[in-house]
Amino acid sequence: MTDSTPTPLANAPLAFDLLLRDAIFLTADPEQAECRGWCLGISDGCITWFDREPPVHYTARRELRLPGHFVTPGFVNPHVHSILSMVRGVAVDLGFAPSYTPGIPKGTEVNPEQARALARLGALEAMLFGSTLVGDNFVHADTSTEAMLELGLRLAPSWRIHDVDFARVAHGEWNYDSAIGERTLGAGLALYERWKDHQRVYVNLAAHAADTCSNGFLATIAQEAQKRDLVVSTHLGQSQVEVERVRERTGKTSVQVLEEAGLLNHRLMGGHCIYLTPDDLSRMARAGAHAVHIPKCNITSGRMANTPAILRAGVNMALATDTQHGDMVELMRWALNTARVQEGGVSDEFQPRHVFHMATMGGAKALGLEHLIGSIEVGKRADLVLFDANRPHLVPHVNPLGNLVHTGQGRDVSMVIVDGEIVVEQGRPAKVDMEQVCAEAEAACRQLWGAHGKQYWQPH
Ligand SMILES: [Zn+2]
């Protein structure tokens, strides 16, 4: 057979499950960042065609003409605690992370049924606003993983692993108990065993923080992660409390403690990264560790990570919504504008493309999934978000990415696709009943707050 002899299949039509046409694609691929009016074909959950025109011969089960729409990669939101939607509207005004705050419901009080309801609420909100991957971490991770999968999301779940007695932390006591460590790490590893073969689930080990895990326990987590090549997620430089507790216990910084434990490497995702020294940042960069920037949570409690310093140290940055509401579009704006406050003006290092990268490829890299997701490229999984950009605040389309980052919002999302499956259509979930999700979460919150004797919050 010579090159000029057509194979029997050469003229056979390409078969797509879904074909998207006439949209403006914002790809997060620096080689071709913006592709106007291109055509994207999906087969078997994968992007199999991306070009100016469709193939000459093709079939498509569904073909969408999308003039005036922006299509982006799905947002990768790697640090979320969906269950903490239970303290929405309250915890944010009490000064610090919910797990450390007295007088409000705690993870230790949540039963599996409540966890299911709350996880679905938090994850649904993130998905409706364009997160296609949610890295959820908390107690009852097994139940909440099942619950969130019902929505159609890609997940990077983890159990909250610690050996401190969390019930006492809110009262200022850090007591380490090996039985708690064994139980939480065991639960984290069981979660991995249960889901390791699922196509949309990538379990990681969440060592809660350097102050809530003792040194020996951190080393054990490092060994278990290395054996299985698992990502380890942690809260890193989240608070002065963490910094002081770790220094009291070890005389070192959290980054140094993680390094000694064998956790500082390319598999580590550090959430927050507020209280880090220049030396900490160099250590993270050398090790290839990743920073998860959580601007909205940090700033609403009056703190900011030094993102220009993190960027210049050469540390990969992801973006995450954490316990705040799950809008990654709004979050890009927070990340961009706070960096500009820190820089004292507009610079070439903080432009819309940089925060868009954090929200997509940055998160994919942090999870070791950059070969699968994070950008629009042939061969990657079809995780995509469609924005209806015909709305007045997104017109004119002179610079679509500038529009999206500066004036867009999660509520502009019209469709979300995960693994080629439409999971949000016309702004509503395709696989679950939205009103039911909200009602069940409301009921769970009434029970949890009721146990604290205050069904409704009354600020004093
Ligand atoms: Zn967190």
GROMACS .gro file of C-alpha atoms and ligand atoms in nm:
model
  461
    1MET     CA    1   0.000   0.000   0.000
    2THR     CA    2   0.141   0.340  -0.098
    3ASP     CA    3   0.075   0.676   0.060
    4SER     CA    4  -0.160   0.775  -0.221
    5THR     CA    5  -0.380   0.468  -0.183
    6PRO     CA    6  -0.673   0.555   0.039
    7THR     CA    7  -0.742   0.315   0.321
    8PRO     CA    8  -1.094   0.173   0.323
    9LEU     CA    9  -1.185   0.414   0.608
   10ALA     CA   10  -1.038   0.732   0.458
   11ASN     CA   11  -1.373   0.860   0.334
   12ALA     CA   12  -1.576   0.726   0.625
   13PRO     CA   13  -1.742   1.010   0.816
   14LEU     CA   14  -1.601   1.104   1.156
   15ALA     CA   15  -1.862   1.026   1.420
   16PHE     CA   16  -1.902   1.288   1.692
   17ASP     CA   17  -2.125   1.269   1.995
   18LEU     CA   18  -2.131   1.647   2.011
   19LEU     CA   19  -2.010   1.918   1.779
   20LEU     CA   20  -1.972   2.283   1.888
   21ARG     CA   21  -1.958   2.544   1.610
   22ASP     CA   22  -1.924   2.919   1.561
   23ALA     CA   23  -1.817   2.997   1.919
   24ILE     CA   24  -1.513   3.190   2.042
   25PHE     CA   25  -1.286   2.933   2.205
   26LEU     CA   26  -1.058   3.055   2.484
   27THR     CA   27  -0.831   2.755   2.502
   28ALA     CA   28  -0.574   2.816   2.781
   29ASP     CA   29  -0.326   2.679   2.527
   30PRO     CA   30  -0.070   2.958   2.470
   31GLU     CA   31   0.000   2.827   2.118
   32GLN     CA   32  -0.348   2.934   2.004
   33ALA     CA   33  -0.514   3.113   2.291
   34GLU     CA   34  -0.823   3.243   2.110
   35CYS     CA   35  -0.992   3.063   1.821
   36ARG     CA   36  -1.286   3.253   1.674
   37GLY     CA   37  -1.557   3.060   1.497
   38TRP     CA   38  -1.376   2.727   1.522
   39CYS     CA   39  -1.534   2.388   1.541
   40LEU     CA   40  -1.485   2.139   1.826
   41GLY     CA   41  -1.587   1.774   1.804
   42ILE     CA   42  -1.625   1.533   2.095
   43SER     CA   43  -1.623   1.154   2.073
   44ASP     CA   44  -1.617   0.911   2.366
   45GLY     CA   45  -1.567   1.194   2.614
   46CYS     CA   46  -1.258   1.322   2.438
   47ILE     CA   47  -1.184   1.627   2.220
   48THR     CA   48  -1.122   1.460   1.883
   49TRP     CA   49  -1.153   1.759   1.649
   50PHE     CA   50  -1.055   2.122   1.689
   51ASP     CA   51  -1.008   2.324   1.374
   52ARG     CA   52  -1.137   2.620   1.174
   53GLU     CA   53  -1.384   2.399   0.986
   54PRO     CA   54  -1.551   2.067   1.059
   55PRO     CA   55  -1.420   1.763   0.871
   56VAL     CA   56  -1.557   1.719   0.518
   57HIS     CA   57  -1.747   1.406   0.618
   58TYR     CA   58  -1.887   1.371   0.965
   59THR     CA   59  -2.189   1.271   1.164
   60ALA     CA   60  -2.287   1.428   1.494
   61ARG     CA   61  -2.551   1.313   1.736
   62ARG     CA   62  -2.593   1.672   1.844
   63GLU     CA   63  -2.459   1.985   1.678
   64LEU     CA   64  -2.473   2.324   1.847
   65ARG     CA   65  -2.435   2.656   1.664
   66LEU     CA   66  -2.304   2.901   1.923
   67PRO     CA   67  -2.257   3.249   1.781
   68GLY     CA   68  -2.166   3.498   2.054
   69HIS     CA   69  -2.070   3.224   2.300
   70PHE     CA   70  -1.735   3.184   2.472
   71VAL     CA   71  -1.613   2.830   2.529
   72THR     CA   72  -1.342   2.774   2.788
   73PRO     CA   73  -1.184   2.466   2.946
   74GLY     CA   74  -1.364   2.357   3.261
   75PHE     CA   75  -1.235   2.534   3.569
   76VAL     CA   76  -1.022   2.323   3.801
   77ASN     CA   77  -1.112   2.408   4.159
   78PRO     CA   78  -0.880   2.194   4.372
   79HIS     CA   79  -0.944   2.316   4.728
   80VAL     CA   80  -1.309   2.310   4.835
   81HIS     CA   81  -1.498   2.205   5.147
   82SER     CA   82  -1.850   2.170   5.010
   83ILE     CA   83  -1.992   2.063   5.346
   84LEU     CA   84  -1.898   2.399   5.496
   85SER     CA   85  -2.180   2.553   5.296
   86MET     CA   86  -2.350   2.490   5.634
   87VAL     CA   87  -2.178   2.796   5.783
   88ARG     CA   88  -2.232   3.018   5.479
   89GLY     CA   89  -2.315   3.377   5.562
   90VAL     CA   90  -2.183   3.335   5.918
   91ALA     CA   91  -1.829   3.194   5.947
   92VAL     CA   92  -1.689   3.455   5.712
   93ASP     CA   93  -1.768   3.729   5.963
   94LEU     CA   94  -1.630   3.551   6.269
   95GLY     CA   95  -1.268   3.605   6.183
   96PHE     CA   96  -1.119   3.272   6.091
   97ALA     CA   97  -1.153   2.928   5.930
   98PRO     CA   98  -1.468   2.745   6.049
   99SER     CA   99  -1.277   2.447   6.195
  100TYR     CA  100  -1.103   2.679   6.441
  101THR     CA  101  -1.411   2.888   6.532
  102PRO     CA  102  -1.619   2.811   6.845
  103GLY     CA  103  -1.999   2.835   6.854
  104ILE     CA  104  -2.076   2.712   6.501
  105PRO     CA  105  -2.140   2.358   6.370
  106LYS     CA  106  -1.826   2.150   6.311
  107GLY     CA  107  -1.739   1.868   6.075
  108THR     CA  108  -1.732   1.634   6.374
  109GLU     CA  109  -2.107   1.698   6.425
  110VAL     CA  110  -2.215   1.623   6.067
  111ASN     CA  111  -2.373   1.283   6.002
  112PRO     CA  112  -2.344   1.108   5.663
  113GLU     CA  113  -2.694   1.206   5.550
  114GLN     CA  114  -2.628   1.571   5.628
  115ALA     CA  115  -2.287   1.545   5.460
  116ARG     CA  116  -2.453   1.415   5.146
  117ALA     CA  117  -2.699   1.705   5.134
  118LEU     CA  118  -2.440   1.974   5.206
  119ALA     CA  119  -2.181   1.832   4.966
  120ARG     CA  120  -2.436   1.830   4.687
  121LEU     CA  121  -2.523   2.193   4.753
  122GLY     CA  122  -2.161   2.314   4.756
  123ALA     CA  123  -2.060   2.109   4.454
  124LEU     CA  124  -2.372   2.197   4.255
  125GLU     CA  125  -2.306   2.565   4.301
  126ALA     CA  126  -1.944   2.526   4.182
  127MET     CA  127  -2.054   2.320   3.882
  128LEU     CA  128  -2.325   2.565   3.774
  129PHE     CA  129  -2.055   2.834   3.771
  130GLY     CA  130  -1.819   2.632   3.552
  131SER     CA  131  -1.602   2.419   3.781
  132THR     CA  132  -1.572   2.081   3.609
  133LEU     CA  133  -1.334   1.946   3.872
  134VAL     CA  134  -1.392   1.997   4.242
  135GLY     CA  135  -1.118   1.894   4.484
  136ASP     CA  136  -1.338   1.842   4.785
  137ASN     CA  137  -1.200   1.770   5.125
  138PHE     CA  138  -1.372   1.702   5.455
  139VAL     CA  139  -1.518   1.440   5.685
  140HIS     CA  140  -1.753   1.181   5.531
  141ALA     CA  141  -1.556   1.202   5.205
  142ASP     CA  142  -1.690   0.863   5.096
  143THR     CA  143  -2.053   0.972   5.121
  144SER     CA  144  -1.988   1.312   4.969
  145THR     CA  145  -1.790   1.164   4.678
  146GLU     CA  146  -2.091   0.950   4.587
  147ALA     CA  147  -2.320   1.250   4.627
  148MET     CA  148  -2.110   1.482   4.413
  149LEU     CA  149  -2.062   1.222   4.141
  150GLU     CA  150  -2.439   1.220   4.095
  151LEU     CA  151  -2.404   1.573   3.960
  152GLY     CA  152  -2.166   1.455   3.687
  153LEU     CA  153  -1.853   1.632   3.815
  154ARG     CA  154  -1.491   1.524   3.792
  155LEU     CA  155  -1.362   1.496   4.147
  156ALA     CA  156  -1.038   1.505   4.341
  157PRO     CA  157  -1.178   1.410   4.682
  158SER     CA  158  -0.993   1.359   5.007
  159TRP     CA  159  -1.069   1.277   5.366
  160ARG     CA  160  -0.958   1.534   5.623
  161ILE     CA  161  -0.649   1.369   5.771
  162HIS     CA  162  -0.510   1.488   6.107
  163ASP     CA  163  -0.409   1.348   6.443
  164VAL     CA  164  -0.505   1.656   6.645
  165ASP     CA  165  -0.830   1.636   6.839
  166PHE     CA  166  -1.031   1.891   6.638
  167ALA     CA  167  -1.307   1.905   6.897
  168ARG     CA  168  -1.056   2.083   7.126
  169VAL     CA  169  -0.877   2.305   6.869
  170ALA     CA  170  -1.153   2.566   6.870
  171HIS     CA  171  -1.090   2.592   7.247
  172GLY     CA  172  -0.718   2.652   7.197
  173GLU     CA  173  -0.592   2.301   7.277
  174TRP     CA  174  -0.378   2.105   7.029
  175ASN     CA  175  -0.373   1.746   7.158
  176TYR     CA  176  -0.234   1.480   6.922
  177ASP     CA  177  -0.384   1.137   6.942
  178SER     CA  178  -0.244   0.851   6.732
  179ALA     CA  179  -0.585   0.680   6.730
  180ILE     CA  180  -0.733   0.984   6.551
  181GLY     CA  181  -0.443   0.978   6.305
  182GLU     CA  182  -0.491   0.609   6.229
  183ARG     CA  183  -0.861   0.656   6.181
  184THR     CA  184  -0.841   0.956   5.947
  185LEU     CA  185  -0.547   0.827   5.742
  186GLY     CA  186  -0.715   0.487   5.722
  187ALA     CA  187  -1.029   0.656   5.593
  188GLY     CA  188  -0.823   0.852   5.337
  189LEU     CA  189  -0.655   0.536   5.208
  190ALA     CA  190  -0.986   0.347   5.200
  191LEU     CA  191  -1.129   0.629   4.990
  192TYR     CA  192  -0.841   0.584   4.744
  193GLU     CA  193  -0.891   0.206   4.730
  194ARG     CA  194  -1.260   0.246   4.665
  195TRP     CA  195  -1.232   0.499   4.383
  196LYS     CA  196  -0.891   0.438   4.225
  197ASP     CA  197  -1.036   0.287   3.907
  198HIS     CA  198  -1.314   0.541   3.853
  199GLN     CA  199  -1.257   0.753   3.544
  200ARG     CA  200  -1.370   1.082   3.702
  201VAL     CA  201  -1.225   1.040   4.052
  202TYR     CA  202  -0.866   1.120   4.160
  203VAL     CA  203  -0.833   1.072   4.533
  204ASN     CA  204  -0.560   1.263   4.716
  205LEU     CA  205  -0.443   1.256   5.076
  206ALA     CA  206  -0.529   1.575   5.264
  207ALA     CA  207  -0.290   1.626   5.553
  208HIS     CA  208  -0.495   1.903   5.710
  209ALA     CA  209  -0.209   2.132   5.817
  210ALA     CA  210   0.133   2.129   5.984
  211ASP     CA  211  -0.023   2.237   6.315
  212THR     CA  212  -0.302   1.978   6.313
  213CYS     CA  213  -0.070   1.688   6.220
  214SER     CA  214   0.225   1.590   6.438
  215ASN     CA  215   0.572   1.544   6.280
  216GLY     CA  216   0.569   1.166   6.293
  217PHE     CA  217   0.221   1.153   6.148
  218LEU     CA  218   0.322   1.381   5.857
  219ALA     CA  219   0.609   1.142   5.778
  220THR     CA  220   0.366   0.848   5.775
  221ILE     CA  221   0.136   1.035   5.534
  222ALA     CA  222   0.438   1.107   5.310
  223GLN     CA  223   0.527   0.737   5.295
  224GLU     CA  224   0.172   0.631   5.214
  225ALA     CA  225   0.143   0.897   4.942
  226GLN     CA  226   0.474   0.799   4.787
  227LYS     CA  227   0.383   0.430   4.775
  228ARG     CA  228   0.075   0.514   4.568
  229ASP     CA  229   0.206   0.825   4.388
  230LEU     CA  230  -0.077   1.031   4.537
  231VAL     CA  231  -0.112   1.408   4.551
  232VAL     CA  232  -0.107   1.548   4.904
  233SER     CA  233  -0.319   1.852   4.973
  234THR     CA  234  -0.268   2.067   5.281
  235HIS     CA  235  -0.338   2.407   5.435
  236LEU     CA  236  -0.004   2.585   5.423
  237GLY     CA  237   0.071   2.920   5.583
  238GLN     CA  238  -0.304   2.963   5.634
  239SER     CA  239  -0.294   3.149   5.963
  240GLN     CA  240  -0.080   3.306   6.232
  241VAL     CA  241  -0.219   3.040   6.464
  242GLU     CA  242  -0.071   2.766   6.244
  243VAL     CA  243   0.264   2.948   6.217
  244GLU     CA  244   0.288   3.001   6.594
  245ARG     CA  245   0.179   2.649   6.688
  246VAL     CA  246   0.428   2.494   6.445
  247ARG     CA  247   0.710   2.721   6.562
  248GLU     CA  248   0.633   2.644   6.929
  249ARG     CA  249   0.634   2.271   6.860
  250THR     CA  250   0.930   2.250   6.620
  251GLY     CA  251   1.113   2.584   6.600
  252LYS     CA  252   1.055   2.572   6.223
  253THR     CA  253   0.817   2.697   5.954
  254SER     CA  254   0.538   2.477   5.819
  255VAL     CA  255   0.723   2.441   5.488
  256GLN     CA  256   1.038   2.322   5.668
  257VAL     CA  257   0.834   2.076   5.872
  258LEU     CA  258   0.669   1.936   5.557
  259GLU     CA  259   1.010   1.912   5.389
  260GLU     CA  260   1.154   1.714   5.680
  261ALA     CA  261   0.854   1.483   5.673
  262GLY     CA  262   0.917   1.407   5.305
  263LEU     CA  263   0.607   1.587   5.182
  264LEU     CA  264   0.762   1.882   4.997
  265ASN     CA  265   0.767   1.763   4.636
  266HIS     CA  266   0.582   1.793   4.303
  267ARG     CA  267   0.285   1.608   4.452
  268LEU     CA  268   0.219   1.871   4.722
  269MET     CA  269  -0.062   2.128   4.690
  270GLY     CA  270  -0.045   2.396   4.960
  271GLY     CA  271  -0.367   2.588   5.012
  272HIS     CA  272  -0.363   2.961   5.106
  273CYS     CA  273   0.018   3.027   5.122
  274ILE     CA  274  -0.030   3.352   5.316
  275TYR     CA  275   0.232   3.333   5.589
  276LEU     CA  276   0.533   3.203   5.396
  277THR     CA  277   0.885   3.341   5.408
  278PRO     CA  278   1.098   3.403   5.096
  279ASP     CA  279   1.299   3.097   5.202
  280ASP     CA  280   0.978   2.889   5.220
  281LEU     CA  281   0.890   2.995   4.866
  282SER     CA  282   1.236   2.903   4.732
  283ARG     CA  283   1.204   2.562   4.895
  284MET     CA  284   0.861   2.512   4.737
  285ALA     CA  285   0.988   2.617   4.393
  286ARG     CA  286   1.293   2.386   4.413
  287ALA     CA  287   1.070   2.096   4.513
  288GLY     CA  288   0.813   2.165   4.237
  289ALA     CA  289   0.535   2.202   4.497
  290HIS     CA  290   0.217   2.391   4.403
  291ALA     CA  291   0.040   2.686   4.566
  292VAL     CA  292  -0.338   2.698   4.568
  293HIS     CA  293  -0.437   3.062   4.582
  294ILE     CA  294  -0.766   3.126   4.765
  295PRO     CA  295  -0.806   3.502   4.733
  296LYS     CA  296  -1.172   3.543   4.824
  297CYS     CA  297  -1.151   3.342   5.148
  298ASN     CA  298  -0.828   3.506   5.251
  299ILE     CA  299  -0.931   3.861   5.178
  300THR     CA  300  -1.273   3.835   5.340
  301SER     CA  301  -1.087   3.750   5.659
  302GLY     CA  302  -0.849   4.040   5.607
  303ARG     CA  303  -0.542   3.858   5.475
  304MET     CA  304  -0.369   3.821   5.138
  305ALA     CA  305  -0.120   3.576   4.997
  306ASN     CA  306   0.177   3.752   4.839
  307THR     CA  307   0.101   3.627   4.491
  308PRO     CA  308   0.365   3.839   4.313
  309ALA     CA  309   0.631   3.681   4.538
  310ILE     CA  310   0.490   3.329   4.481
  311LEU     CA  311   0.487   3.384   4.106
  312ARG     CA  312   0.841   3.524   4.097
  313ALA     CA  313   0.970   3.237   4.309
  314GLY     CA  314   0.854   3.013   4.023
  315VAL     CA  315   0.583   2.821   4.210
  316ASN     CA  316   0.288   2.696   4.001
  317MET     CA  317  -0.036   2.853   4.118
  318ALA     CA  318  -0.390   2.717   4.109
  319LEU     CA  319  -0.707   2.899   4.214
  320ALA     CA  320  -0.975   2.765   4.447
  321THR     CA  321  -1.295   2.884   4.612
  322ASP     CA  322  -1.252   2.692   4.942
  323THR     CA  323  -1.544   2.773   5.176
  324GLN     CA  324  -1.655   3.079   4.979
  325HIS     CA  325  -1.915   3.054   4.708
  326GLY     CA  326  -1.798   2.856   4.408
  327ASP     CA  327  -1.762   3.117   4.134
  328MET     CA  328  -1.425   3.072   3.962
  329VAL     CA  329  -1.494   3.358   3.719
  330GLU     CA  330  -1.534   3.607   3.999
  331LEU     CA  331  -1.234   3.448   4.168
  332MET     CA  332  -1.009   3.523   3.869
  333ARG     CA  333  -1.102   3.889   3.914
  334TRP     CA  334  -1.015   3.878   4.286
  335ALA     CA  335  -0.680   3.717   4.205
  336LEU     CA  336  -0.597   3.969   3.935
  337ASN     CA  337  -0.700   4.281   4.119
  338THR     CA  338  -0.548   4.195   4.455
  339ALA     CA  339  -0.217   4.123   4.283
  340ARG     CA  340  -0.241   4.467   4.123
  341VAL     CA  341  -0.298   4.626   4.464
  342GLN     CA  342   0.012   4.445   4.586
  343GLU     CA  343   0.209   4.553   4.278
  344GLY     CA  344   0.082   4.910   4.298
  345GLY     CA  345  -0.045   4.909   3.938
  346VAL     CA  346  -0.101   4.715   3.618
  347SER     CA  347   0.191   4.496   3.514
  348ASP     CA  348   0.268   4.247   3.237
  349GLU     CA  349   0.286   3.969   3.495
  350PHE     CA  350  -0.076   4.004   3.604
  351GLN     CA  351  -0.300   4.009   3.301
  352PRO     CA  352  -0.627   3.819   3.241
  353ARG     CA  353  -0.439   3.533   3.073
  354HIS     CA  354  -0.237   3.472   3.389
  355VAL     CA  355  -0.535   3.427   3.622
  356PHE     CA  356  -0.718   3.227   3.352
  357HIS     CA  357  -0.415   2.997   3.345
  358MET     CA  358  -0.430   2.959   3.725
  359ALA     CA  359  -0.802   2.869   3.707
  360THR     CA  360  -0.747   2.603   3.441
  361MET     CA  361  -0.398   2.466   3.369
  362GLY     CA  362  -0.256   2.575   3.706
  363GLY     CA  363  -0.506   2.354   3.887
  364ALA     CA  364  -0.462   2.068   3.640
  365LYS     CA  365  -0.084   2.077   3.699
  366ALA     CA  366  -0.124   2.090   4.076
  367LEU     CA  367  -0.327   1.768   4.057
  368GLY     CA  368  -0.089   1.602   3.809
  369LEU     CA  369  -0.369   1.597   3.549
  370GLU     CA  370  -0.233   1.844   3.292
  371HIS     CA  371  -0.213   1.570   3.028
  372LEU     CA  372  -0.591   1.512   3.063
  373ILE     CA  373  -0.761   1.842   3.141
  374GLY     CA  374  -0.702   2.218   3.184
  375SER     CA  375  -0.699   2.331   2.819
  376ILE     CA  376  -0.884   2.287   2.491
  377GLU     CA  377  -0.663   2.058   2.284
  378VAL     CA  378  -0.726   1.752   2.072
  379GLY     CA  379  -0.664   1.442   2.283
  380LYS     CA  380  -0.772   1.592   2.615
  381ARG     CA  381  -1.092   1.500   2.797
  382ALA     CA  382  -1.387   1.716   2.693
  383ASP     CA  383  -1.435   1.928   3.008
  384LEU     CA  384  -1.578   2.253   2.875
  385VAL     CA  385  -1.778   2.558   2.983
  386LEU     CA  386  -2.004   2.761   2.753
  387PHE     CA  387  -2.080   3.123   2.839
  388ASP     CA  388  -2.366   3.312   2.682
  389ALA     CA  389  -2.168   3.622   2.589
  390ASN     CA  390  -2.454   3.790   2.405
  391ARG     CA  391  -2.551   3.956   2.733
  392PRO     CA  392  -2.482   4.330   2.748
  393HIS     CA  393  -2.201   4.315   3.004
  394LEU     CA  394  -1.999   4.078   2.781
  395VAL     CA  395  -2.039   4.277   2.456
  396PRO     CA  396  -1.847   4.386   2.245
  397HIS     CA  397  -1.621   4.090   2.175
  398VAL     CA  398  -1.306   4.288   2.111
  399ASN     CA  399  -1.112   4.099   2.377
  400PRO     CA  400  -1.327   3.808   2.500
  401LEU     CA  401  -1.085   3.694   2.773
  402GLY     CA  402  -1.063   4.050   2.906
  403ASN     CA  403  -1.444   4.063   2.914
  404LEU     CA  404  -1.471   3.730   3.089
  405VAL     CA  405  -1.219   3.811   3.362
  406HIS     CA  406  -1.323   4.171   3.425
  407THR     CA  407  -1.701   4.162   3.380
  408GLY     CA  408  -1.803   3.796   3.359
  409GLN     CA  409  -1.957   3.590   3.637
  410GLY     CA  410  -2.043   3.230   3.703
  411ARG     CA  411  -2.408   3.310   3.638
  412ASP     CA  412  -2.322   3.365   3.270
  413VAL     CA  413  -2.250   2.993   3.229
  414SER     CA  414  -2.507   2.833   3.002
  415MET     CA  415  -2.365   2.483   2.959
  416VAL     CA  416  -2.107   2.266   3.135
  417ILE     CA  417  -1.963   1.952   2.980
  418VAL     CA  418  -1.763   1.692   3.174
  419ASP     CA  419  -1.602   1.400   2.992
  420GLY     CA  420  -1.820   1.487   2.693
  421GLU     CA  421  -2.139   1.465   2.898
  422ILE     CA  422  -2.364   1.770   2.931
  423VAL     CA  423  -2.408   1.821   3.305
  424VAL     CA  424  -2.546   2.177   3.298
  425GLU     CA  425  -2.780   2.300   3.027
  426GLN     CA  426  -2.940   2.645   3.010
  427GLY     CA  427  -2.783   2.718   3.346
  428ARG     CA  428  -2.954   2.427   3.524
  429PRO     CA  429  -2.818   2.088   3.630
  430ALA     CA  430  -2.898   1.810   3.383
  431LYS     CA  431  -2.872   1.515   3.621
  432VAL     CA  432  -3.021   1.632   3.953
  433ASP     CA  433  -3.319   1.837   4.070
  434MET     CA  434  -3.180   2.174   4.177
  435GLU     CA  435  -3.472   2.266   4.404
  436GLN     CA  436  -3.446   1.932   4.582
  437VAL     CA  437  -3.070   1.977   4.639
  438CYS     CA  438  -3.136   2.319   4.795
  439ALA     CA  439  -3.425   2.195   5.012
  440GLU     CA  440  -3.226   1.899   5.148
  441ALA     CA  441  -2.927   2.119   5.232
  442GLU     CA  442  -3.152   2.372   5.405
  443ALA     CA  443  -3.303   2.092   5.617
  444ALA     CA  444  -2.959   1.956   5.711
  445CYS     CA  445  -2.847   2.304   5.818
  446ARG     CA  446  -3.156   2.351   6.035
  447GLN     CA  447  -3.066   2.031   6.220
  448LEU     CA  448  -2.699   2.126   6.264
  449TRP     CA  449  -2.763   2.484   6.373
  450GLY     CA  450  -3.056   2.366   6.585
  451ALA     CA  451  -2.815   2.147   6.782
  452HIS     CA  452  -2.632   2.469   6.869
  453GLY     CA  453  -2.955   2.617   6.992
  454LYS     CA  454  -2.972   2.877   6.714
  455GLN     CA  455  -3.161   2.781   6.405
  456TYR     CA  456  -3.099   3.128   6.272
  457TRP     CA  457  -2.786   3.329   6.329
  458GLN     CA  458  -2.826   3.637   6.542
  459PRO     CA  459  -2.516   3.852   6.553
  460HIS     CA  460  -2.458   4.013   6.891
  461ZN      ZN  461  -0.938   2.472   5.321
   0.00000   0.00000   0.00000
